[in-house]
Amino acid sequence: MKLVALVAIVAALAVPGALAATPTLNGTVGPGFTITLKQNGQKVSKLKAGKYVFKIADKSSIHNFHLKGPGIDKKTSKAAVVNVTWTVTLQKGKYTYVCDPHASFMKGSFTVS
Ligand SMILES: [Cu+2]
């Protein structure tokens, strides 16, 4: 009986780590002149290095979503209205995301440590 209980506890502790999902970040640009990057509804400002899934919603044919930083330079096409998913490994450093045609004010950044 005690062994069964112990096995159950060990299994319960081991499973979350084994099944830990890659964290998802939600990037949105448009339809207005806004660009955001959020995790669980909160604006992203700091992340730990590692693998992330970026779900990008490019909702406008006059904007794009362009992510740049150490090891990464990815963007959606300005003309396209698309949902894309990028699986990305973030490294230590500063990353920026901009809408290229309006980069002076449609922009954001976060740091990875
Ligand atoms: Cu724009």
GROMACS .gro file of C-alpha atoms and ligand atoms in nm:
model
  114
    1MET     CA    1   0.000   0.000   0.000
    2LYS     CA    2   0.276   0.243   0.092
    3LEU     CA    3   0.471   0.155  -0.221
    4VAL     CA    4   0.166   0.216  -0.438
    5ALA     CA    5   0.117   0.557  -0.281
    6LEU     CA    6   0.483   0.644  -0.332
    7VAL     CA    7   0.471   0.539  -0.697
    8ALA     CA    8   0.162   0.752  -0.749
    9ILE     CA    9   0.335   1.056  -0.595
   10VAL     CA   10   0.648   1.008  -0.805
   11ALA     CA   11   0.438   0.973  -1.119
   12ALA     CA   12   0.238   1.286  -1.036
   13LEU     CA   13   0.558   1.485  -0.984
   14ALA     CA   14   0.725   1.355  -1.299
   15VAL     CA   15   0.439   1.406  -1.544
   16PRO     CA   16   0.414   1.787  -1.544
   17GLY     CA   17   0.781   1.821  -1.635
   18ALA     CA   18   0.761   1.559  -1.904
   19LEU     CA   19   0.453   1.713  -2.062
   20ALA     CA   20   0.546   2.077  -2.008
   21ALA     CA   21   0.427   2.258  -2.315
   22THR     CA   22   0.641   2.508  -2.498
   23PRO     CA   23   0.525   2.852  -2.376
   24THR     CA   24   0.306   3.037  -2.624
   25LEU     CA   25   0.333   3.408  -2.700
   26ASN     CA   26   0.064   3.594  -2.891
   27GLY     CA   27   0.172   3.863  -3.133
   28THR     CA   28  -0.092   4.083  -3.291
   29VAL     CA   29  -0.066   4.361  -3.542
   30GLY     CA   30  -0.359   4.564  -3.670
   31PRO     CA   31  -0.629   4.614  -3.769
   32GLY     CA   32  -0.556   4.956  -3.621
   33PHE     CA   33  -0.209   5.106  -3.575
   34THR     CA   34  -0.118   4.877  -3.288
   35ILE     CA   35   0.133   4.598  -3.239
   36THR     CA   36   0.145   4.384  -2.927
   37LEU     CA   37   0.316   4.077  -2.787
   38LYS     CA   38   0.145   3.909  -2.494
   39GLN     CA   39   0.177   3.599  -2.280
   40ASN     CA   40  -0.142   3.493  -2.101
   41GLY     CA   41  -0.290   3.835  -2.178
   42GLN     CA   42   0.003   4.028  -2.028
   43LYS     CA   43   0.243   4.241  -2.229
   44VAL     CA   44   0.577   4.065  -2.263
   45SER     CA   45   0.877   4.256  -2.128
   46LYS     CA   46   1.109   3.987  -1.991
   47LEU     CA   47   1.152   3.621  -2.079
   48LYS     CA   48   1.384   3.339  -1.991
   49ALA     CA   49   1.598   3.199  -2.270
   50GLY     CA   50   1.450   2.894  -2.436
   51LYS     CA   51   1.200   2.769  -2.684
   52TYR     CA   52   0.874   2.954  -2.746
   53VAL     CA   53   0.584   2.931  -2.986
   54PHE     CA   54   0.495   3.268  -3.136
   55LYS     CA   55   0.139   3.280  -3.265
   56ILE     CA   56   0.122   3.583  -3.486
   57ALA     CA   57  -0.206   3.738  -3.598
   58ASP     CA   58  -0.139   3.986  -3.877
   59LYS     CA   59  -0.482   4.144  -3.916
   60SER     CA   60  -0.406   4.408  -4.173
   61SER     CA   61  -0.282   4.443  -4.528
   62ILE     CA   62  -0.097   4.764  -4.440
   63HIS     CA   63   0.096   4.631  -4.141
   64ASN     CA   64   0.334   4.345  -4.072
   65PHE     CA   65   0.491   4.179  -3.769
   66HIS     CA   66   0.870   4.172  -3.774
   67LEU     CA   67   1.061   4.003  -3.490
   68LYS     CA   68   1.434   4.068  -3.464
   69GLY     CA   69   1.699   3.978  -3.212
   70PRO     CA   70   1.984   3.738  -3.141
   71GLY     CA   71   1.954   3.455  -3.394
   72ILE     CA   72   1.614   3.564  -3.525
   73ASP     CA   73   1.481   3.779  -3.806
   74LYS     CA   74   1.127   3.675  -3.896
   75LYS     CA   75   0.841   3.869  -4.042
   76THR     CA   76   0.502   3.844  -4.199
   77SER     CA   77   0.438   4.000  -4.537
   78LYS     CA   78   0.288   4.348  -4.523
   79ALA     CA   79   0.020   4.269  -4.781
   80ALA     CA   80  -0.084   3.942  -4.621
   81VAL     CA   81  -0.357   3.906  -4.359
   82VAL     CA   82  -0.245   3.585  -4.194
   83ASN     CA   83  -0.211   3.379  -3.881
   84VAL     CA   84   0.131   3.220  -3.859
   85THR     CA   85   0.311   3.015  -3.597
   86TRP     CA   86   0.684   3.041  -3.542
   87THR     CA   87   0.870   2.809  -3.307
   88VAL     CA   88   1.169   3.005  -3.193
   89THR     CA   89   1.458   2.957  -2.953
   90LEU     CA   90   1.526   3.285  -2.775
   91GLN     CA   91   1.877   3.362  -2.657
   92LYS     CA   92   2.000   3.615  -2.404
   93GLY     CA   93   1.969   3.969  -2.532
   94LYS     CA   94   1.720   4.225  -2.653
   95TYR     CA   95   1.451   4.149  -2.907
   96THR     CA   96   1.235   4.398  -3.089
   97TYR     CA   97   0.914   4.364  -3.282
   98VAL     CA   98   0.795   4.627  -3.523
   99CYS     CA   99   0.562   4.694  -3.808
  100ASP     CA  100   0.813   4.782  -4.079
  101PRO     CA  101   0.611   5.055  -4.259
  102HIS     CA  102   0.539   5.227  -3.925
  103ALA     CA  103   0.844   5.125  -3.724
  104SER     CA  104   0.883   5.467  -3.561
  105PHE     CA  105   0.570   5.417  -3.350
  106MET     CA  106   0.444   5.059  -3.404
  107LYS     CA  107   0.712   4.887  -3.201
  108GLY     CA  108   0.789   4.698  -2.886
  109SER     CA  109   1.072   4.510  -2.724
  110PHE     CA  110   1.157   4.258  -2.456
  111THR     CA  111   1.470   4.125  -2.295
  112VAL     CA  112   1.573   3.764  -2.258
  113SER     CA  113   1.793   3.651  -1.972
  114CU      CU  114   0.199   4.936  -3.961
   0.00000   0.00000   0.00000
